[in-house]
Coordinates of C-alpha atoms in Angstrom, one line a residue:
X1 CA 2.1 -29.6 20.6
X2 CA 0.2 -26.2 20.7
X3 CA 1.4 -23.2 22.1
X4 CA -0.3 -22.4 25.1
X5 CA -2.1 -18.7 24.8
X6 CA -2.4 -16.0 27.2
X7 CA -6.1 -13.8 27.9
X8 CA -6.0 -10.7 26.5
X9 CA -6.3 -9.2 22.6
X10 CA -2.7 -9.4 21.8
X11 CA 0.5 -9.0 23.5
X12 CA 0.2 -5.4 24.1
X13 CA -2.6 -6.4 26.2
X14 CA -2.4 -4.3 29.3
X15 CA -0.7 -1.0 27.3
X16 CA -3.0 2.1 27.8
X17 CA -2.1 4.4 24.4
X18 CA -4.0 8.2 24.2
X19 CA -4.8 9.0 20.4
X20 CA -5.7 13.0 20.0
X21 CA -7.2 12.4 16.8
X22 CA -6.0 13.6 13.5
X23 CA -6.0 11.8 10.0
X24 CA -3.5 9.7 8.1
X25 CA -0.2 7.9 10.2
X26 CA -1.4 9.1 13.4
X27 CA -4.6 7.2 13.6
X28 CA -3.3 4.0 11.0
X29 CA 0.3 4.3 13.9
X30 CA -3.0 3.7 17.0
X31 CA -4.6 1.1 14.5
X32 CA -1.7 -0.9 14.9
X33 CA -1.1 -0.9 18.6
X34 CA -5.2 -1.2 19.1
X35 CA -4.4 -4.5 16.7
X36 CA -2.2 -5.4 18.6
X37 CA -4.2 -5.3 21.9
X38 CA -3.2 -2.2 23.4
X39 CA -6.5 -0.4 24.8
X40 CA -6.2 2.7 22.7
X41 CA -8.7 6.4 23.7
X42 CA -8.8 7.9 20.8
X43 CA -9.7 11.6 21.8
X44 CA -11.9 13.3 19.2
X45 CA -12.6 17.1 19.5
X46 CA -16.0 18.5 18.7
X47 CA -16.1 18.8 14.8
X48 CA -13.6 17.2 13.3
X49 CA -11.6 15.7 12.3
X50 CA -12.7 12.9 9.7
X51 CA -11.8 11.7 6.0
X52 CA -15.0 13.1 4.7
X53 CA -16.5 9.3 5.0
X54 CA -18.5 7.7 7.7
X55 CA -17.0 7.3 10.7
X56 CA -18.4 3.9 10.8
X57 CA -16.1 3.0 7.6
X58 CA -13.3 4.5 9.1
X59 CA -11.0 1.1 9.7
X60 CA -8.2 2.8 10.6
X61 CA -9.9 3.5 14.2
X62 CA -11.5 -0.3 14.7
X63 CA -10.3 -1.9 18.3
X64 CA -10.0 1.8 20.0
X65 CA -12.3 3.6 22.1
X66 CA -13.7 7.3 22.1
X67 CA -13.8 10.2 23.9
X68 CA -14.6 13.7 23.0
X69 CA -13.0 16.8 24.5
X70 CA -13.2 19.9 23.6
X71 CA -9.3 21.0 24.3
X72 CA -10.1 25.0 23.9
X73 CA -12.5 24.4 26.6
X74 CA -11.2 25.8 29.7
X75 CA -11.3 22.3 31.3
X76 CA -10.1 20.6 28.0
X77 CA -6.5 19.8 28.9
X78 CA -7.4 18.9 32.4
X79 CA -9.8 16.2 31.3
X80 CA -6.6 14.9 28.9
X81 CA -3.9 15.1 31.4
X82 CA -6.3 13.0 34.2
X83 CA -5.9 10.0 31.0
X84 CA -2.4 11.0 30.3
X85 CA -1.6 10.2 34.5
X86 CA -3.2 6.6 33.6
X87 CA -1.3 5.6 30.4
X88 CA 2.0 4.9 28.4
X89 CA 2.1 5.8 25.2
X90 CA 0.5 9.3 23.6
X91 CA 0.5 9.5 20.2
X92 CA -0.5 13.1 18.3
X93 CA -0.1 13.9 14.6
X94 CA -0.4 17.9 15.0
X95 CA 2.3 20.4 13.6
X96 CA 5.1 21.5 15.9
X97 CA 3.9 23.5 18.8
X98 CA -0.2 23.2 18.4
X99 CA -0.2 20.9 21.3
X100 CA 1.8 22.7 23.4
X101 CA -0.5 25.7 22.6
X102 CA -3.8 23.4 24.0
X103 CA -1.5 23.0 26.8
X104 CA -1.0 19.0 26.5
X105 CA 1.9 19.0 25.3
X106 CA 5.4 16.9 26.4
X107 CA 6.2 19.4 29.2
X108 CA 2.8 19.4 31.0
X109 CA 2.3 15.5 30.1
X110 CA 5.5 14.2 31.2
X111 CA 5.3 16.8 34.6
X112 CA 2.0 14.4 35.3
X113 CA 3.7 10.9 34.3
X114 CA 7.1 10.7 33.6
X115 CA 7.0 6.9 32.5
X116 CA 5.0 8.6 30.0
X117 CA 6.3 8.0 26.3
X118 CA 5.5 11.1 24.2
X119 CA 5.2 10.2 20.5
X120 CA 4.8 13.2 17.8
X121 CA 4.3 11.8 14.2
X122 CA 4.9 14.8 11.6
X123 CA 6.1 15.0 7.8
X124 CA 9.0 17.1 8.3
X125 CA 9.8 16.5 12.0
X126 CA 10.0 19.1 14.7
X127 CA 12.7 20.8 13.9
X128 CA 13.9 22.4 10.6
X129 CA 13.1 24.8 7.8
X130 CA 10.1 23.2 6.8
X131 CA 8.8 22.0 10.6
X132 CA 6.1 24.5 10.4
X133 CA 5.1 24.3 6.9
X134 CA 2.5 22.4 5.6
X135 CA 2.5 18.7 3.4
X136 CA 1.1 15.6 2.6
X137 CA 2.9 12.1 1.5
X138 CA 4.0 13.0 -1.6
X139 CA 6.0 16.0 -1.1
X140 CA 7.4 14.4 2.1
X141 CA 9.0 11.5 -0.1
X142 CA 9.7 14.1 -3.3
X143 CA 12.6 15.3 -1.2
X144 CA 13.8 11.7 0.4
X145 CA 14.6 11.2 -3.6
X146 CA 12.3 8.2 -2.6
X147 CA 9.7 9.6 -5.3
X148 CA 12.3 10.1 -7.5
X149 CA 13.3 6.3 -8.1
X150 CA 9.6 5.5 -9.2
X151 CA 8.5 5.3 -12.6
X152 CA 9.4 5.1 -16.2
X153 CA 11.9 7.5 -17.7
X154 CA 10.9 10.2 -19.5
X155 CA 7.2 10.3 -17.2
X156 CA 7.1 12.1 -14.2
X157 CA 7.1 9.9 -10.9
X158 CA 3.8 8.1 -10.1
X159 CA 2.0 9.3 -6.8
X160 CA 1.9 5.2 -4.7
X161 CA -1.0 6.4 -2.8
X162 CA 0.0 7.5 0.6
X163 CA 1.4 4.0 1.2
X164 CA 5.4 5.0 1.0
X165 CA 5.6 8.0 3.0
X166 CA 2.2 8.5 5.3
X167 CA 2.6 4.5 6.5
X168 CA 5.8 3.0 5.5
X169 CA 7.8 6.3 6.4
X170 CA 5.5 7.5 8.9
X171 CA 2.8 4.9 11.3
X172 CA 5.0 2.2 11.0
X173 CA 8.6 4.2 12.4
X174 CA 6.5 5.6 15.1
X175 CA 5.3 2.6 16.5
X176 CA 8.8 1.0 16.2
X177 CA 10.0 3.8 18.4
X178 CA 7.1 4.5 21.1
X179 CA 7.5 1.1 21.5
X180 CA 10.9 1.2 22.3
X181 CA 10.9 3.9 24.1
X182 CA 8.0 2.1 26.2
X183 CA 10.2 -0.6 26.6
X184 CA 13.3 2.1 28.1
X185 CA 10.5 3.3 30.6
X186 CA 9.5 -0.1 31.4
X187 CA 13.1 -0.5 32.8
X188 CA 14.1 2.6 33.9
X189 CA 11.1 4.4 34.8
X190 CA 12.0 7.5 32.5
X191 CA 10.0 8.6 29.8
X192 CA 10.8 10.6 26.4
X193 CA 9.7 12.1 23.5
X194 CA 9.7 10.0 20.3
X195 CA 9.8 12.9 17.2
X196 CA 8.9 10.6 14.3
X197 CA 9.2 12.3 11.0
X198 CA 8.1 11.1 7.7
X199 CA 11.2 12.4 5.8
X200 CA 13.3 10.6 8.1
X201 CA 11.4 7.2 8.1
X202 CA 11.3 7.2 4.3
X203 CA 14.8 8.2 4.0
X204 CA 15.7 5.0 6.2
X205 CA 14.1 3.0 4.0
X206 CA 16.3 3.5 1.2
X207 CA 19.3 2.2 3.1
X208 CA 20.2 -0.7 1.1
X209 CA 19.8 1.2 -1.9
X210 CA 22.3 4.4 -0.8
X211 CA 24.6 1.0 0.0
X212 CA 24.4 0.3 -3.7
X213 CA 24.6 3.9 -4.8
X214 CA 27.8 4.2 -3.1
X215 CA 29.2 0.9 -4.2
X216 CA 28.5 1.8 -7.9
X217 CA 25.5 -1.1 -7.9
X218 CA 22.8 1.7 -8.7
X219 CA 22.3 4.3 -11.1
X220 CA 20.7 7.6 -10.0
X221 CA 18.7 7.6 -12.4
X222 CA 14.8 6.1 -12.5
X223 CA 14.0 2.1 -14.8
X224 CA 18.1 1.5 -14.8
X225 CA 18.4 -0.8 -12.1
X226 CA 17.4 -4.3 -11.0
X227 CA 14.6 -3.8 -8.6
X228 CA 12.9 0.0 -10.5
X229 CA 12.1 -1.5 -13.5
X230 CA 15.3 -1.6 -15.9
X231 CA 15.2 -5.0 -15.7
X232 CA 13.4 -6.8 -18.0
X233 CA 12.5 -10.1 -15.4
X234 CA 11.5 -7.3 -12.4
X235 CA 8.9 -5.6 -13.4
X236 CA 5.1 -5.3 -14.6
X237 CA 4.0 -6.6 -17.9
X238 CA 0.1 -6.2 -19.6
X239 CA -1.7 -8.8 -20.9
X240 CA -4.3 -9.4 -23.5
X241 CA -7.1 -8.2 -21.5
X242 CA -5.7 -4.6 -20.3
X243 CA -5.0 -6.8 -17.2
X244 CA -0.8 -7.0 -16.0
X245 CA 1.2 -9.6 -14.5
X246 CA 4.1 -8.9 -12.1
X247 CA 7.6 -10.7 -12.8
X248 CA 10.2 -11.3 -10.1
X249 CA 12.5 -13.7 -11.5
X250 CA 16.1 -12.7 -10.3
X251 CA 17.9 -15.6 -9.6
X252 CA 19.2 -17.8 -12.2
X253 CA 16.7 -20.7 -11.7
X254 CA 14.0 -18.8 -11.4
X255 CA 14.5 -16.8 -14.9
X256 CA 15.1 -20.3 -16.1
X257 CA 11.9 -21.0 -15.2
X258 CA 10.4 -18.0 -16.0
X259 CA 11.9 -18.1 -20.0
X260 CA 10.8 -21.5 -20.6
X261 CA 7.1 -21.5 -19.3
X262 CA 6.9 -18.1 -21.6
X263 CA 8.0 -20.0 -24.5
X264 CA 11.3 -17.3 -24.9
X265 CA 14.4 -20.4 -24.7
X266 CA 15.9 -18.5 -27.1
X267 CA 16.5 -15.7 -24.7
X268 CA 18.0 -18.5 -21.6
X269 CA 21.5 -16.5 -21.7
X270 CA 19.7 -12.8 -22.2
X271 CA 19.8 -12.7 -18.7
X272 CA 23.1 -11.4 -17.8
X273 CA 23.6 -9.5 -21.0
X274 CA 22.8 -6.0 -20.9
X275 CA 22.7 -5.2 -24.0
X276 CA 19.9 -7.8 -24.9
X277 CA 18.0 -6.1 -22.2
X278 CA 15.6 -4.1 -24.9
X279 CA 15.5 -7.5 -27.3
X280 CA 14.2 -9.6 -24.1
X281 CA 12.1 -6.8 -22.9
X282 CA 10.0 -6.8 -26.1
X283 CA 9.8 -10.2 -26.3
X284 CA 8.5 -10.6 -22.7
X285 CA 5.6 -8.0 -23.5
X286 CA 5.2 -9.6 -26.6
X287 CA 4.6 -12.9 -25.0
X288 CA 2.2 -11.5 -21.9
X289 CA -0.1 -9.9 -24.7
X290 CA -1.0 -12.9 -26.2
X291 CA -3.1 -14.0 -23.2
X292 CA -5.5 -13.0 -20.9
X293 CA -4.1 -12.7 -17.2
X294 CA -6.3 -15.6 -16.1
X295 CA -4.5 -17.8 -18.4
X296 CA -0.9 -16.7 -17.6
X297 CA -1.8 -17.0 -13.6
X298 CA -2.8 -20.4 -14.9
X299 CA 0.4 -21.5 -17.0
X300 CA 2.7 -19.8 -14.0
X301 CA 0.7 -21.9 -11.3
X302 CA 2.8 -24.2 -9.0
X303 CA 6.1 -22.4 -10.1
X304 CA 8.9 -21.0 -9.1
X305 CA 8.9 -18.8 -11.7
X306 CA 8.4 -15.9 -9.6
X307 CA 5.2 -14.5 -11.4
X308 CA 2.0 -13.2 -10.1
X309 CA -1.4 -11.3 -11.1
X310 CA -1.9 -7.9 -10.6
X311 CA -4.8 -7.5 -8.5
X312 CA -7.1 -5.2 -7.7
X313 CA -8.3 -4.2 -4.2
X314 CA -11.6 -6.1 -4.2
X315 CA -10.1 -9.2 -5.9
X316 CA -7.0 -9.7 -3.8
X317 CA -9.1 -10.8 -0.5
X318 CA -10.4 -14.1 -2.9
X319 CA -7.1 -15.1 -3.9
X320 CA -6.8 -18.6 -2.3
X321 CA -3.4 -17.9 -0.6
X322 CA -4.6 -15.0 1.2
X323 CA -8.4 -16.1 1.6
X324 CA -6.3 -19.3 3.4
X325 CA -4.3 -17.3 5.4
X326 CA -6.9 -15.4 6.4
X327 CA -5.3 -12.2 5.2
X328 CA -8.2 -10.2 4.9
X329 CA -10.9 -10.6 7.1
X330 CA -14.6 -9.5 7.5
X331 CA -16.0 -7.8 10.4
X332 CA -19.0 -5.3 11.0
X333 CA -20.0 -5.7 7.3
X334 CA -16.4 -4.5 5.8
X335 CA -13.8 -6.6 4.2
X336 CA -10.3 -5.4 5.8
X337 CA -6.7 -6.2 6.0
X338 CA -6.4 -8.8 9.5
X339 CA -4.0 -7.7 12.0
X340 CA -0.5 -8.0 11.2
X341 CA 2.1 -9.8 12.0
X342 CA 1.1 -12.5 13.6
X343 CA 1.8 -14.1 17.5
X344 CA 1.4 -17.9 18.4
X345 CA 1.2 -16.9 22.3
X346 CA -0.8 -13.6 21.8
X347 CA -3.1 -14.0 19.0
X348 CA -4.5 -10.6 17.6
X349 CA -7.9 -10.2 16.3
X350 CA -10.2 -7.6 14.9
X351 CA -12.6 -6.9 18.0
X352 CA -14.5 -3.9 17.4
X353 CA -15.7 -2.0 14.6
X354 CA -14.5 1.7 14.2
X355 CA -15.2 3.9 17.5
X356 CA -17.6 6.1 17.2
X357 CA -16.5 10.2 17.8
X358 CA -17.3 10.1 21.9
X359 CA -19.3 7.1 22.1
X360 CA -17.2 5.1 25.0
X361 CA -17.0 8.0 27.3
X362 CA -18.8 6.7 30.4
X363 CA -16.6 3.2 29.7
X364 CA -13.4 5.0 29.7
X365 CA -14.3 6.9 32.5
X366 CA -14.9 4.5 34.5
X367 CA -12.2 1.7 33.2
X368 CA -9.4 4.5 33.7
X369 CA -11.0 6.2 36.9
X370 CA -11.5 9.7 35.2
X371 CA -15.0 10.3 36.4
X372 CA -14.3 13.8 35.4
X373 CA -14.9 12.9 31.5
X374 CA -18.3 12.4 31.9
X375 CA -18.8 16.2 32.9
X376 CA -18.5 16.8 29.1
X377 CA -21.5 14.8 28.6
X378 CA -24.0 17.1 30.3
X379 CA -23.1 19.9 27.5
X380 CA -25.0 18.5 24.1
X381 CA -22.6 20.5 22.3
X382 CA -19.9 18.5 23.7
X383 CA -21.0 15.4 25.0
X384 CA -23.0 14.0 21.4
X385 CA -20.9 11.8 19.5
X386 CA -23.5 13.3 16.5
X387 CA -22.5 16.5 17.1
X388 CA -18.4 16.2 16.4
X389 CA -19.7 14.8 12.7

């Protein structure tokens, strides 16, 4: 039997979320709840800001809407807090006490809605030595010790994009905790302030591994562990092409598996034995050169041998698992990543391409009965969507 399905885009269908627009967790945080069918205004101020690409390529702002107001206007903050009376969930990426400044910030806003959950995503939270300073990703996670566990020895840690800190540490914690928070209000009517920091997020990530530190299962020290690379069947192994192949094969039957489709039986008791560690390492690598990638994603296919190819961004949306999952999906001309996770009751979907700076004015206006927006429209400096790029 089918699940039956309810109208709407998702089940936060029916959540009104405000966006003052920034770059990186902020936006990719909104992304999320707009994927998830929350009705996001995303408001843009005249001139910025942007990730020096096309606004039209900018995914991270697909399924929101757009407003532009000009907050050091003296009508700015009005024309914010009429939206901020009409919704649940703000969401605002400045450092500490800029928004205050503008005069939207969580005094004002919760004054005008106190149902209203208030949701500040920084790097080093609102409080502390380093609240006021400036960062990006990687020297938010450099001081988690997060950074630190990445890497061969003897290298200095690799920079993993902006995916640990900015996303993992960052969008992903504040939208665990505005919606919970939304959920409080829900039931008691009271609203709050969500302070989500990326140094705290990515420090909570690494709770199983300070559970393994403490209990003497982990070495503080990078490639000496089971899951960093010190083992020999967890890690990332090049093959005859320049290509690489990843290797999980923890579990007994799985490195049974693993050993004999690689031709290395000799090494079937290596894997407990530390000290044949280097010996099966060599071996391993040995063994992975001698074919192309294509021919050992062949030889490991229909396995439980744990193994996969390493792919790259543009290949990864053809892989049959994911291409029959649907894990990427095309819309607007751009291949993306599909909402995630998924709902059998409240299916998600990618409605709209990215919002344009200001172009759904008149529709939020009139969706969220703040005629007032549209006054920005008579001033071309203002009102243009062209003129904020």
């Amino acid at each position: 039997m089918t699940a039956a399905t309810t109208p709407g885009h998702g089940p936060l269908s029916g959540v009104r979320v405000i966006e003052l627009a920034g770059i990186g967790p902020g936006p990719f945080a909104a992304m999320l709840l707009a994927d998830l069918g929350a009705d996001v205004v995303r408001v843009d101020r005249p001139g910025g800001p942007g990730l020096g690409i096309a606004p039209e390529h900018d995914i991270t702002n697909r399924n929101k809407r757009s407003v532009l107001v000009d907050l050091k206007a003296p009508d700015g903050p009005a024309r914010v807090l009429d939206l901020v009376e009409r919704a649940d969930i703000l969401i605002e990426g400045n450092r500490p006490g800029v928004t205050e400044r503008l005069g939207v910030g969580p005094e004002p806003c919760l004054d005008r809605n106190p149902r209203l959950v208030y949701g500040r995503m920084t790097g080093w939270g609102q409080d502390g030595p380093l609240a006021e300073r400036a960062g990006h990703d990687i020297a938010y996670i450099a001081l988690t010790g997060t950074l630190g566990m990445i890497g061969s020895p003897g290298e200095p840690p690799p920079a993993p994009a902006n995916l640990l800190g900015d996303y993992a540490g960052g969008s992903l914690y504040l939208v665990v905790g505005v919606l919970a928070a939304l959920h409080h209000a829900r039931v008691t009517g009271i609203g709050q302030v969500v302070d989500a920091a990326i140094v705290d997020g990515t420090a909570h990530l690494s709770a199983m591994i300070h559970g393994m530190l403490a209990a003497g299962g982990w070495q503080d020290r990078r490639a000496a562990n089971l899951l960093d690379g010190g083992c020999p069947y967890y890690g990332t192994y090049e093959t005859a092409d320049g290509k690489h192949m990843a290797v999980g094969a923890l579990e007994p039957q799985f490195y049974d598996e693993f050993t004999r489709l690689l031709g290395l039986a000799d090494f079937a008791d290596a894997r407990r034995d530390w000290a044949r560690w280097g010996e099966l390492r060599e071996a391993v690598a040995a063994r992975f050169r001698s074919r192309t990638r294509d021919e050992w994603t062949g030889v490991f296919a229909g396995t439980d041998a744990c193994v996969a190819p390493v792919l790259s961004l543009r290949e990864a949306p053809h892989h049959p698992h994911l291409a029959a999952r649907g894990t990427f999906t095309e819309h607007g001309g751009i291949t993306q990543p599909a909402p995630a996770p998924r709902f059998s009751a409240t299916p998600t979907s990618v409605r709209g391409t990215p919002a344009l700076p200001g172009a759904d004015t008149p529709d939020v206006a009139r969706d969220w009965e703040v005629p007032a927006l549209l006054d920005s429209l008579d001033d071309p400096q203002r009102g243009n969507p062209s003129a904020s790029l």
